[in-house]
Coordinates of N, CA, C and O in Angstrom, one line a residue:
X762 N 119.7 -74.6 -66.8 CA 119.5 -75.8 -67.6 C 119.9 -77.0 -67.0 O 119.3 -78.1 -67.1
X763 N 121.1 -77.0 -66.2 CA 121.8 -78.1 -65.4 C 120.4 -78.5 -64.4 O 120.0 -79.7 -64.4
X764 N 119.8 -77.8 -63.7 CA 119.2 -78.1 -62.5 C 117.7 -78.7 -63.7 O 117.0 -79.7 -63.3
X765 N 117.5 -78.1 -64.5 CA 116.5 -78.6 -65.1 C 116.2 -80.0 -65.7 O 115.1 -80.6 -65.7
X766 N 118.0 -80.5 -66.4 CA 117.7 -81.5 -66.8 C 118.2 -82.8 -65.9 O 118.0 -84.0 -66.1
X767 N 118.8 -82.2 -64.7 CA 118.7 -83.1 -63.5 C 117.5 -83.8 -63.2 O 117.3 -85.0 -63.3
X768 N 116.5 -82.5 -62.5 CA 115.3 -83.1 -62.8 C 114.8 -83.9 -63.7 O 114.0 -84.8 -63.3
X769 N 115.1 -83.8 -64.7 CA 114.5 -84.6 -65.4 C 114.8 -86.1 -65.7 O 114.2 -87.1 -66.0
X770 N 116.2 -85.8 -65.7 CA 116.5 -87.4 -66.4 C 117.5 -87.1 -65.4 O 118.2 -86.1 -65.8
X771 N 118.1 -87.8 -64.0 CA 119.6 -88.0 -63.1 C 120.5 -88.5 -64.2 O 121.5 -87.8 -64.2
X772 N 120.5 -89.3 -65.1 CA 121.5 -89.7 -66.0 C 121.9 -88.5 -67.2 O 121.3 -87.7 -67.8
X773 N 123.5 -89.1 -66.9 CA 124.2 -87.8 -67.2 C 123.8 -87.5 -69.1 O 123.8 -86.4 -69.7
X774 N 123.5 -89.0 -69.6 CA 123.2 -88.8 -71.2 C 122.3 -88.5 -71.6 O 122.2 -87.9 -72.7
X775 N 120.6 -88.9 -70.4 CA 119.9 -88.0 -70.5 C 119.6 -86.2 -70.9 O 118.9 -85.5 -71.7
X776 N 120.5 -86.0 -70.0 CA 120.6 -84.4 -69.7 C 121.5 -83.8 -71.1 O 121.5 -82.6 -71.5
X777 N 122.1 -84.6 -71.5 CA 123.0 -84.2 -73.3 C 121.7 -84.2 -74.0 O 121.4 -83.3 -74.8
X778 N 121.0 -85.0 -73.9 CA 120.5 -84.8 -75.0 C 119.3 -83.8 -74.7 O 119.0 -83.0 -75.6
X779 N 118.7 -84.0 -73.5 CA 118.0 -82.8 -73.5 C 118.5 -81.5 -73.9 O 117.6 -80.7 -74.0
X780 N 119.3 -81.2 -74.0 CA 120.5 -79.9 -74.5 C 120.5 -80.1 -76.1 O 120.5 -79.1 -76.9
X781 N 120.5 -80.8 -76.3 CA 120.7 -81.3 -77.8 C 119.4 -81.1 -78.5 O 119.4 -80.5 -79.5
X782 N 118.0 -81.6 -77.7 CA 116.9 -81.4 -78.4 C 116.1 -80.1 -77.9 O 115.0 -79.9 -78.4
X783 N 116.9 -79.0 -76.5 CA 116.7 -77.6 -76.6 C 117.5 -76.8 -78.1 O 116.9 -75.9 -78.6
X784 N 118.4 -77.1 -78.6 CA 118.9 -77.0 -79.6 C 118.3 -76.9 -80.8 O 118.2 -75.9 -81.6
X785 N 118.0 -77.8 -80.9 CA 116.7 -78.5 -82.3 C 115.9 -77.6 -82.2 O 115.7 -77.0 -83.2
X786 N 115.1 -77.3 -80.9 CA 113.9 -76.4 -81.2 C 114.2 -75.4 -81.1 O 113.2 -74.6 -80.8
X787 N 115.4 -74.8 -81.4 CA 115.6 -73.5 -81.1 C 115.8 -73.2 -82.8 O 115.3 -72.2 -83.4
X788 N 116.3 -73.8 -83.2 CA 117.0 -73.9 -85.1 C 115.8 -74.0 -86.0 O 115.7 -73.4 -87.0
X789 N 114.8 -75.1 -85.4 CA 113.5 -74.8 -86.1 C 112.6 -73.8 -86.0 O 111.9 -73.4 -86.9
X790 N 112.7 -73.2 -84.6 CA 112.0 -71.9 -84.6 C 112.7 -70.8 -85.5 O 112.2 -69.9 -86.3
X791 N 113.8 -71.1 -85.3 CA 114.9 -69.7 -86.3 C 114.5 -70.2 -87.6 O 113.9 -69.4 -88.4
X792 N 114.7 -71.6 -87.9 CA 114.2 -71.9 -89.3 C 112.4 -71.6 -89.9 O 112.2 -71.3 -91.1
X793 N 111.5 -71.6 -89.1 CA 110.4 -71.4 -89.5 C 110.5 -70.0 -89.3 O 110.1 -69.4 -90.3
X794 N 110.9 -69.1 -88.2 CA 111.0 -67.6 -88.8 C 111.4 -67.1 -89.8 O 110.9 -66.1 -90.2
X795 N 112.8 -67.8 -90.4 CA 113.3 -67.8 -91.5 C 112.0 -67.3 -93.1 O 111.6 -66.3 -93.7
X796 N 111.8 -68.6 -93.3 CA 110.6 -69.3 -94.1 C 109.1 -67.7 -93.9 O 108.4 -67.1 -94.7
X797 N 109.2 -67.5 -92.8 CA 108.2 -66.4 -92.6 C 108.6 -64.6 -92.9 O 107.8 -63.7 -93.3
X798 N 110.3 -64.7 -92.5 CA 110.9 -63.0 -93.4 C 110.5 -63.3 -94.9 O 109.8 -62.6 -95.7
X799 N 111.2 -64.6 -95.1 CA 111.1 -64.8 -96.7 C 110.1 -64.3 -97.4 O 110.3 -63.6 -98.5
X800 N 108.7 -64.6 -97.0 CA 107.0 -64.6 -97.2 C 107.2 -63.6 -96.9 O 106.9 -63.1 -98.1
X801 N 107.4 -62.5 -96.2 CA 106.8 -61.1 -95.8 C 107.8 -60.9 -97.0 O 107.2 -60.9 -98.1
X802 N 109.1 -60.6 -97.0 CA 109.7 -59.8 -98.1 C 109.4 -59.5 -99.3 O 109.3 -58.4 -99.9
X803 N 109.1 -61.2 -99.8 CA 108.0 -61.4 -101.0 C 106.3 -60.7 -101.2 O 105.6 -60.6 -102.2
X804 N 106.2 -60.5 -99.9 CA 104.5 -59.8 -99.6 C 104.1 -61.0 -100.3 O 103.4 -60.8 -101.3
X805 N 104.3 -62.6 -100.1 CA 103.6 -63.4 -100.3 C 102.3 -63.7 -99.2 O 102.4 -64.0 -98.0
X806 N 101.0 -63.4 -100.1 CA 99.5 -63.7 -98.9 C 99.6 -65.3 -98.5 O 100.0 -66.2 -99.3
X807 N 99.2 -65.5 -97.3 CA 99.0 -66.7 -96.9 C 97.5 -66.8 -97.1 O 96.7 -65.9 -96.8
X808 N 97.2 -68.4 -97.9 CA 95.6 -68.7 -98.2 C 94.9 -68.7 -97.5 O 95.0 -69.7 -96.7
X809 N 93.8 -68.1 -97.3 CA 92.2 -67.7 -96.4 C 92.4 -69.4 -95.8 O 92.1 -69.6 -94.6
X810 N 92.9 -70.6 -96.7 CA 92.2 -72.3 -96.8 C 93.3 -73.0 -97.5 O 93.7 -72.3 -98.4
X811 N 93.9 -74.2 -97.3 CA 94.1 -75.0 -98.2 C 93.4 -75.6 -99.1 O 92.4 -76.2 -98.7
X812 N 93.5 -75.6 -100.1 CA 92.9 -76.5 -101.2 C 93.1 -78.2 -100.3 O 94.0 -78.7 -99.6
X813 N 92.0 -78.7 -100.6 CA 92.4 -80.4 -100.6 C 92.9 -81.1 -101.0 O 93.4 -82.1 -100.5
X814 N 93.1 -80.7 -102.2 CA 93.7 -81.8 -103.4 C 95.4 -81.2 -103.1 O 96.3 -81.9 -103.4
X815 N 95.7 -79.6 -102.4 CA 96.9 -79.3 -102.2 C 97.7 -80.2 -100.6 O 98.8 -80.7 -100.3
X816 N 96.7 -80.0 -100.0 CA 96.8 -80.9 -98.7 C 97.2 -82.3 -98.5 O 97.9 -82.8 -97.7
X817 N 96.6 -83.0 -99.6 CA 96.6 -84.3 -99.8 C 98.3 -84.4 -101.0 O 99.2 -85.2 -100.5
X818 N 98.5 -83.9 -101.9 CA 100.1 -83.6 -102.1 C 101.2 -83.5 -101.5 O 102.4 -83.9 -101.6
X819 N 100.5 -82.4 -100.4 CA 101.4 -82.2 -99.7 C 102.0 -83.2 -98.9 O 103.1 -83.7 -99.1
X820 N 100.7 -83.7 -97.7 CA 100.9 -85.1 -97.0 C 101.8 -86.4 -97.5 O 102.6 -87.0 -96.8
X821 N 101.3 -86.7 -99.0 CA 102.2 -87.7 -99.6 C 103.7 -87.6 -100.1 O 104.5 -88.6 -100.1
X822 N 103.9 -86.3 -100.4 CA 104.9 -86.1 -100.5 C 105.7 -85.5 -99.4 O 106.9 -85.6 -99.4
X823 N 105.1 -85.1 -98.5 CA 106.2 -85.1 -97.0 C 106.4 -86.6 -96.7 O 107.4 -87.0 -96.2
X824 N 105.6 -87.2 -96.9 CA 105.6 -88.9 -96.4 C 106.8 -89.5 -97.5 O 107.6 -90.3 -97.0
X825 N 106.9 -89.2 -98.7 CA 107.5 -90.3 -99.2 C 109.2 -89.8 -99.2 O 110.2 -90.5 -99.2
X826 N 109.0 -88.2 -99.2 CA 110.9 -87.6 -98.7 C 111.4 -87.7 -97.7 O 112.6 -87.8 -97.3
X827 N 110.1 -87.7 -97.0 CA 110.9 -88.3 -95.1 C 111.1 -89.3 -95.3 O 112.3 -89.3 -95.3
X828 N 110.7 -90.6 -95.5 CA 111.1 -92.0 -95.5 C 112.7 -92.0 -96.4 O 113.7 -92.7 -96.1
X829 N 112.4 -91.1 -97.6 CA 113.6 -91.5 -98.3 C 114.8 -90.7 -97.6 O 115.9 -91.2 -97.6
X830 N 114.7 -89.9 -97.2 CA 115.5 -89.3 -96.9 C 116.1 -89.5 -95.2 O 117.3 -89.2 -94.8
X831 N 114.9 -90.1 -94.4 CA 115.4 -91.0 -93.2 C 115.4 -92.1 -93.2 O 115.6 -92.6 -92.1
X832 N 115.1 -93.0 -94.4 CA 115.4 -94.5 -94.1 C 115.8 -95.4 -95.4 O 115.7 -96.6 -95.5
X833 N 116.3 -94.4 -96.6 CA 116.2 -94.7 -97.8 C 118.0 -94.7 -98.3 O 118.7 -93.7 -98.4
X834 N 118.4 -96.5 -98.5 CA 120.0 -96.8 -98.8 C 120.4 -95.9 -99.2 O 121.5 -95.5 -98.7
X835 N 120.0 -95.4 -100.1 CA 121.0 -94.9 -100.8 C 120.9 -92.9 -100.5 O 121.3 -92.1 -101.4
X836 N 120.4 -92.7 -99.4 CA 120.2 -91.0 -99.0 C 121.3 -91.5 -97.8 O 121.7 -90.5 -97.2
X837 N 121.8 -92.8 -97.3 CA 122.4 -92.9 -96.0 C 124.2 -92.4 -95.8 O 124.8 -92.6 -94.8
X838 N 124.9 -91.8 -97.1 CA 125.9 -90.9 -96.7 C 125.4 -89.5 -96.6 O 126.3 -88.6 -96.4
X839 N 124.5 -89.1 -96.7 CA 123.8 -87.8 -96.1 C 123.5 -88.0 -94.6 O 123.2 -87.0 -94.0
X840 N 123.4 -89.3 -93.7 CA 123.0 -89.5 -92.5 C 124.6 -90.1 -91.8 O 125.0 -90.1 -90.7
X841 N 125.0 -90.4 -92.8 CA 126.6 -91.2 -91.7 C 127.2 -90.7 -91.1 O 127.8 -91.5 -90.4
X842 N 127.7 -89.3 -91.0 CA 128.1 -88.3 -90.0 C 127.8 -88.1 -88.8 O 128.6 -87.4 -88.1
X843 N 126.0 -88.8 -88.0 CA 125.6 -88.6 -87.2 C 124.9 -90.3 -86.8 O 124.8 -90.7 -85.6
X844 N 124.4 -91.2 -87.8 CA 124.5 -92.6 -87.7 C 125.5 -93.7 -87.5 O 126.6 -93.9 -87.8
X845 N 124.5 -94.3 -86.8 CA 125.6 -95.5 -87.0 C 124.7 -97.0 -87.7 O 123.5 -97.3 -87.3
X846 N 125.4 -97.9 -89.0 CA 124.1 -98.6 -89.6 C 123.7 -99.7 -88.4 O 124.4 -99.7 -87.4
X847 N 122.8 -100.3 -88.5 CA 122.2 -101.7 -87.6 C 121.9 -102.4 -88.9 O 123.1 -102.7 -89.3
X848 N 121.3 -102.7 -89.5 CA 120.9 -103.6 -90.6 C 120.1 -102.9 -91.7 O 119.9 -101.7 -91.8
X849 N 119.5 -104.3 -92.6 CA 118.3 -104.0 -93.9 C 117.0 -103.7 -92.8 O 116.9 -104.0 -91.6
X850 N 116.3 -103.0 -93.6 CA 115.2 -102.6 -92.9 C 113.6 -102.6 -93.9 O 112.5 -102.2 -93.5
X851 N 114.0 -103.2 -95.0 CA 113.4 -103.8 -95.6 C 113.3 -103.3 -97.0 O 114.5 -103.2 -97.5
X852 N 112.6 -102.9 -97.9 CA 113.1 -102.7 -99.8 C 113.7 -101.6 -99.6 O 113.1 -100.8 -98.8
X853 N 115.0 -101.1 -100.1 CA 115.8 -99.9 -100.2 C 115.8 -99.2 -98.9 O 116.0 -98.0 -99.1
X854 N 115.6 -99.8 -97.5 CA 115.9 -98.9 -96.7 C 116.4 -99.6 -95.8 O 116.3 -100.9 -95.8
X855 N 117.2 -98.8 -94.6 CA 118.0 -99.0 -93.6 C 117.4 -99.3 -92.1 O 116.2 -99.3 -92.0
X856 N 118.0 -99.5 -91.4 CA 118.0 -99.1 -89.9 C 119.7 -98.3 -89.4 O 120.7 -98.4 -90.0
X857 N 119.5 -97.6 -88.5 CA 120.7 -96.6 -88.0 C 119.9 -96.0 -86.9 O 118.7 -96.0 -86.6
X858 N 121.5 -95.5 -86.1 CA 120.7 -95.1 -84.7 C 121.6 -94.0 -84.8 O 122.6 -93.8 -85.5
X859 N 120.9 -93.1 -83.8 CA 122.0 -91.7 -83.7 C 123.2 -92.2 -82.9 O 123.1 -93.0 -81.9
X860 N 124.5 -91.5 -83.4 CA 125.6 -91.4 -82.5 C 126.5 -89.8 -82.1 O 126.3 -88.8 -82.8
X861 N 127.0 -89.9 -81.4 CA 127.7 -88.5 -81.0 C 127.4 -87.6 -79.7 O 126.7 -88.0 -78.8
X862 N 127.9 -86.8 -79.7 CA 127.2 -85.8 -78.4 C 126.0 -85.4 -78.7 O 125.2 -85.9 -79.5
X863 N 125.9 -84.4 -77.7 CA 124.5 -83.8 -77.7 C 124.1 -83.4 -78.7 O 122.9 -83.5 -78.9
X864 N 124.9 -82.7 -79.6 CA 124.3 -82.2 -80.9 C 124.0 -83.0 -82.0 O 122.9 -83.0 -82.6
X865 N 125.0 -83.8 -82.2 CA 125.5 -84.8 -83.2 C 124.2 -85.8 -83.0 O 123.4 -86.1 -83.9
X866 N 124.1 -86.3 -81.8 CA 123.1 -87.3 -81.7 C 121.6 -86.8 -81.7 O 120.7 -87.6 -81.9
X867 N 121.2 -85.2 -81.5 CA 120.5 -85.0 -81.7 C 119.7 -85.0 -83.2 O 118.5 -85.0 -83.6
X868 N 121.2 -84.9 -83.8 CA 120.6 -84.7 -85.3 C 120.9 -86.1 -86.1 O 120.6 -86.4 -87.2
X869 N 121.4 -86.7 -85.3 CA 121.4 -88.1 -85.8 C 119.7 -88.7 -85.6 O 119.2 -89.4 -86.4
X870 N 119.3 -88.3 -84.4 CA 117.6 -89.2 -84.1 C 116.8 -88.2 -84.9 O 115.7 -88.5 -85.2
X871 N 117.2 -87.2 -85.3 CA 115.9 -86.1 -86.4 C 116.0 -87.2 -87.9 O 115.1 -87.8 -88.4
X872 N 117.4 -87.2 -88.4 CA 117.9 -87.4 -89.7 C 117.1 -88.9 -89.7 O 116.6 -89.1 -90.8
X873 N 117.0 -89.8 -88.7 CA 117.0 -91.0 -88.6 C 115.1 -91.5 -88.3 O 114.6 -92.6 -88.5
X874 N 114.6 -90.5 -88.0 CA 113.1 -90.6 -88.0 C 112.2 -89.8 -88.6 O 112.3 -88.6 -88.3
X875 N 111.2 -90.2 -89.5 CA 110.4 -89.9 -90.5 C 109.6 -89.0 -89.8 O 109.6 -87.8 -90.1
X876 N 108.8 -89.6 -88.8 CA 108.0 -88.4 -88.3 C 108.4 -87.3 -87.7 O 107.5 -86.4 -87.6
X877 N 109.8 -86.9 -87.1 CA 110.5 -86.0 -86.7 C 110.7 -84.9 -87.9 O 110.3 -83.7 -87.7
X878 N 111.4 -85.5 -89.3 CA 111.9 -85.6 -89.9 C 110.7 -84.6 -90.9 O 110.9 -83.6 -91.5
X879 N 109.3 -85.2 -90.8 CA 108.1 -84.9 -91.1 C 107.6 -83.1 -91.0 O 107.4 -82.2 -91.8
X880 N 107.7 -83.1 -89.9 CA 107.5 -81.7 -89.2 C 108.5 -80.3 -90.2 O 108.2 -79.3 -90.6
X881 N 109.9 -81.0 -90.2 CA 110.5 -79.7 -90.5 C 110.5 -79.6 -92.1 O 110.6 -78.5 -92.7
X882 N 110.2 -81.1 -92.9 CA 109.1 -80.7 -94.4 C 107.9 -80.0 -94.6 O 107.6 -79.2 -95.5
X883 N 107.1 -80.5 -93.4 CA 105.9 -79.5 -93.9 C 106.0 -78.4 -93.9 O 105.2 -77.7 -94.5
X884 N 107.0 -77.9 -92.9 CA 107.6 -76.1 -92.9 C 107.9 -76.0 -94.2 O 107.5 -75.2 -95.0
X885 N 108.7 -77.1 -94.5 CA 109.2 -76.4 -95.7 C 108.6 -76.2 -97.2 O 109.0 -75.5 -98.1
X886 N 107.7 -76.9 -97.1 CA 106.9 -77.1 -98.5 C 105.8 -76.2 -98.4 O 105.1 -75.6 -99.3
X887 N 105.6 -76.1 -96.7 CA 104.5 -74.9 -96.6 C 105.5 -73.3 -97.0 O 105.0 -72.6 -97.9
X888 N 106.4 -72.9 -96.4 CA 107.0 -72.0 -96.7 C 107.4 -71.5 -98.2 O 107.4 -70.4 -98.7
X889 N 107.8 -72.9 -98.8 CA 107.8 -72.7 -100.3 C 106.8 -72.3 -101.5 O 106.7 -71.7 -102.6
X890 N 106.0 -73.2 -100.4 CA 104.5 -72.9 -101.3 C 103.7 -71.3 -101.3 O 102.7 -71.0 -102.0
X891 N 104.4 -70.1 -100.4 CA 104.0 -69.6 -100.1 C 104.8 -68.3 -101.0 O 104.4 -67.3 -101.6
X892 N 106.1 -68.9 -100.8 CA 107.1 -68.5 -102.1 C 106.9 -68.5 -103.5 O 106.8 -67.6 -104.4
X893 N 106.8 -70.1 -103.5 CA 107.2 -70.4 -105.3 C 105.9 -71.9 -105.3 O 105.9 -73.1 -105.2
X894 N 104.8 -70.5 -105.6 CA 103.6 -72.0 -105.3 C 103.5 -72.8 -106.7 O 103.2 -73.9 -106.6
X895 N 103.8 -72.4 -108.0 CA 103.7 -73.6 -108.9 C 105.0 -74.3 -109.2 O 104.9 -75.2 -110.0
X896 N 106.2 -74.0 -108.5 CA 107.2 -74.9 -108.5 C 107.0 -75.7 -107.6 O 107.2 -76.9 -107.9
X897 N 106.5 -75.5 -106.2 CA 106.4 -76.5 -105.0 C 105.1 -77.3 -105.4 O 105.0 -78.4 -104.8
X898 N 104.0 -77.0 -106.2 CA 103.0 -77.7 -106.9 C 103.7 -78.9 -107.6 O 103.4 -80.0 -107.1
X899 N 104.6 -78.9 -108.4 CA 105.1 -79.4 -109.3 C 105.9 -80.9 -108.1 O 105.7 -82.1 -108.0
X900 N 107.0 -79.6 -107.2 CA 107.6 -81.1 -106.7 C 106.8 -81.8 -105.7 O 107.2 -83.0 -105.7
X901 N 105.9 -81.5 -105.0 CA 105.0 -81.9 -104.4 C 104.6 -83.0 -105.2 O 104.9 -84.1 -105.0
X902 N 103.7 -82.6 -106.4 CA 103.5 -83.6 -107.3 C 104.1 -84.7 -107.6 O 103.6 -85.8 -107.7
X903 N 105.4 -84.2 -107.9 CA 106.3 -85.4 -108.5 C 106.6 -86.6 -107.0 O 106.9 -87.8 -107.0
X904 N 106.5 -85.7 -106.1 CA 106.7 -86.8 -105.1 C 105.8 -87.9 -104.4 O 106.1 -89.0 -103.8
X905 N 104.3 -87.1 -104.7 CA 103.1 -88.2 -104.6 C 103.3 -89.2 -105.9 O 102.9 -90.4 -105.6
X906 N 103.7 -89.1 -107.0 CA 103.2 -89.6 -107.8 C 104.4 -91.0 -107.6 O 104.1 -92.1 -108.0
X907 N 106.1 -90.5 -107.0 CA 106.9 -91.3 -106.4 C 106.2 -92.1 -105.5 O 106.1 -93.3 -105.9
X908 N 105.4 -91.8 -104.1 CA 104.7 -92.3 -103.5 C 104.0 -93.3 -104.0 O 104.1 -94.5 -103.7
X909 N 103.1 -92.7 -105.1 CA 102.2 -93.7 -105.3 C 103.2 -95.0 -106.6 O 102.7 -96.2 -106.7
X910 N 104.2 -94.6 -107.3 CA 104.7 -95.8 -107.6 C 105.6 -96.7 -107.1 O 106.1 -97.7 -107.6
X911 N 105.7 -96.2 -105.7 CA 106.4 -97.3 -104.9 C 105.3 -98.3 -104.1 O 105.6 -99.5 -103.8
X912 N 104.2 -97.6 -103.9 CA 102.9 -98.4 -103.3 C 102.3 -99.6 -104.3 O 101.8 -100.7 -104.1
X913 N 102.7 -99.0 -105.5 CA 102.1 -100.2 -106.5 C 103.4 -101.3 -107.0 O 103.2 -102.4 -107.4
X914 N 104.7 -100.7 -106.7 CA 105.6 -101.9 -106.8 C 105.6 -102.7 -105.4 O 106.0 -103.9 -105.3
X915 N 105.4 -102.2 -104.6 CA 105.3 -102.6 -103.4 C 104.0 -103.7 -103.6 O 104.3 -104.9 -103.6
X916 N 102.8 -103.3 -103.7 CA 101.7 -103.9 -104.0 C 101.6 -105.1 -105.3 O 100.5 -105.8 -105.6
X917 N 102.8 -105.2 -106.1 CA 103.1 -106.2 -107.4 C 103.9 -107.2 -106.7 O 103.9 -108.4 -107.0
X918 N 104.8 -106.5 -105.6 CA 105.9 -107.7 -105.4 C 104.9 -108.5 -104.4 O 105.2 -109.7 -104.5
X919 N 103.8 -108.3 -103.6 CA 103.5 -108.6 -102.8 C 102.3 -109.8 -103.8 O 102.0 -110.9 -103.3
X920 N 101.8 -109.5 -104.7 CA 100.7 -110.1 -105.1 C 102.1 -110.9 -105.9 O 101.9 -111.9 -105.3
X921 N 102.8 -111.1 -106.3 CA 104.2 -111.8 -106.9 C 104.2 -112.9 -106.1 O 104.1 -114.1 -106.5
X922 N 104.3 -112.6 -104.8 CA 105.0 -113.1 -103.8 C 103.8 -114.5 -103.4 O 104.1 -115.7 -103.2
X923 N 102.5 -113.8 -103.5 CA 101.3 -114.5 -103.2 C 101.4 -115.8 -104.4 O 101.5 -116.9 -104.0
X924 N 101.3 -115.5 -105.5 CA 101.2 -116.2 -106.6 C 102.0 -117.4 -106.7 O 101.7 -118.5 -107.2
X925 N 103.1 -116.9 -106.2 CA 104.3 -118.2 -106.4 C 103.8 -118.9 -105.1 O 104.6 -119.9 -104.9
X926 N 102.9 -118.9 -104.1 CA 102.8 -119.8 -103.0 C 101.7 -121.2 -103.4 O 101.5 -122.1 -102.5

């Protein structure tokens, strides 16, 4: 691994973190095998197809827990152990950067980016769904429908904002 991440990156912080994000992919593979005993134990069938209308839940709601959960004020003492803050980042969310060693910081840049952040939801919502498909219906739901009322407060403050000009 030493001669590997030499190659790759001569800097020595480089090479941590490459260690750090062999790590990562090792925990999500354990974790998505995980998610896959689960399904077999249960003799849960995986669907021939997604539905669309389940696809499109899904998407929205991986979108609007990753943001909250990587850039949303008040999810940020679930990230401070591996963050460090930078500023507002604009309505209810942050900016933070990873801090720590190789591990620490690795899970500091997962915790701190949405589309990273993205990946190991849709495992999860997919794995769930496969489990406990009308409960993960339900939260899936409730989180597009979160989605979609922050798009329209987002979209009031903005026509607000227009108005008063």
């Amino acid at each position: 691994m030493r001669r590997v991440g030499e190659a790759y990156a001569p800097e020595h912080q480089h090479q941590d973190r490459l260690k750090g994000h062999l790590a990562a992919v090792v925990a999500f593979g354990a974790y998505t095998a995980a998610w896959g005993t689960v399904a077999a134990r249960r003799k849960s069938k995986a669907p021939d197809s997604f539905a669309p209308w389940d696809v499109l839940l899904t998407g929205a709601a991986v979108f609007r827990l990753s943001r909250l959960l990587s850039k949303g004020s008040v999810t940020s003492p679930l990230r401070a152990p591996f963050t460090r803050y930078e500023s507002a980042a604009g309505p209810a969310e942050v900016s933070e950067s990873p801090r720590g060693g190789a591990v620490t910081s690795t899970v500091g840049e997962l915790v701190t980016c949405p589309f990273c952040l993205s990946v190991w939801l849709t495992t999860t919502f997919t794995g769930a769904r496969l489990v406990w498909p009308h409960a993960t219906r339900t939260v899936t739901g409730a989180l597009t429908s979160l989605a979609l009322a922050d798009t329209l407060q987002l979209g009031y403050d903005g026509w607000q904002q227009k108005a008063a000009e």
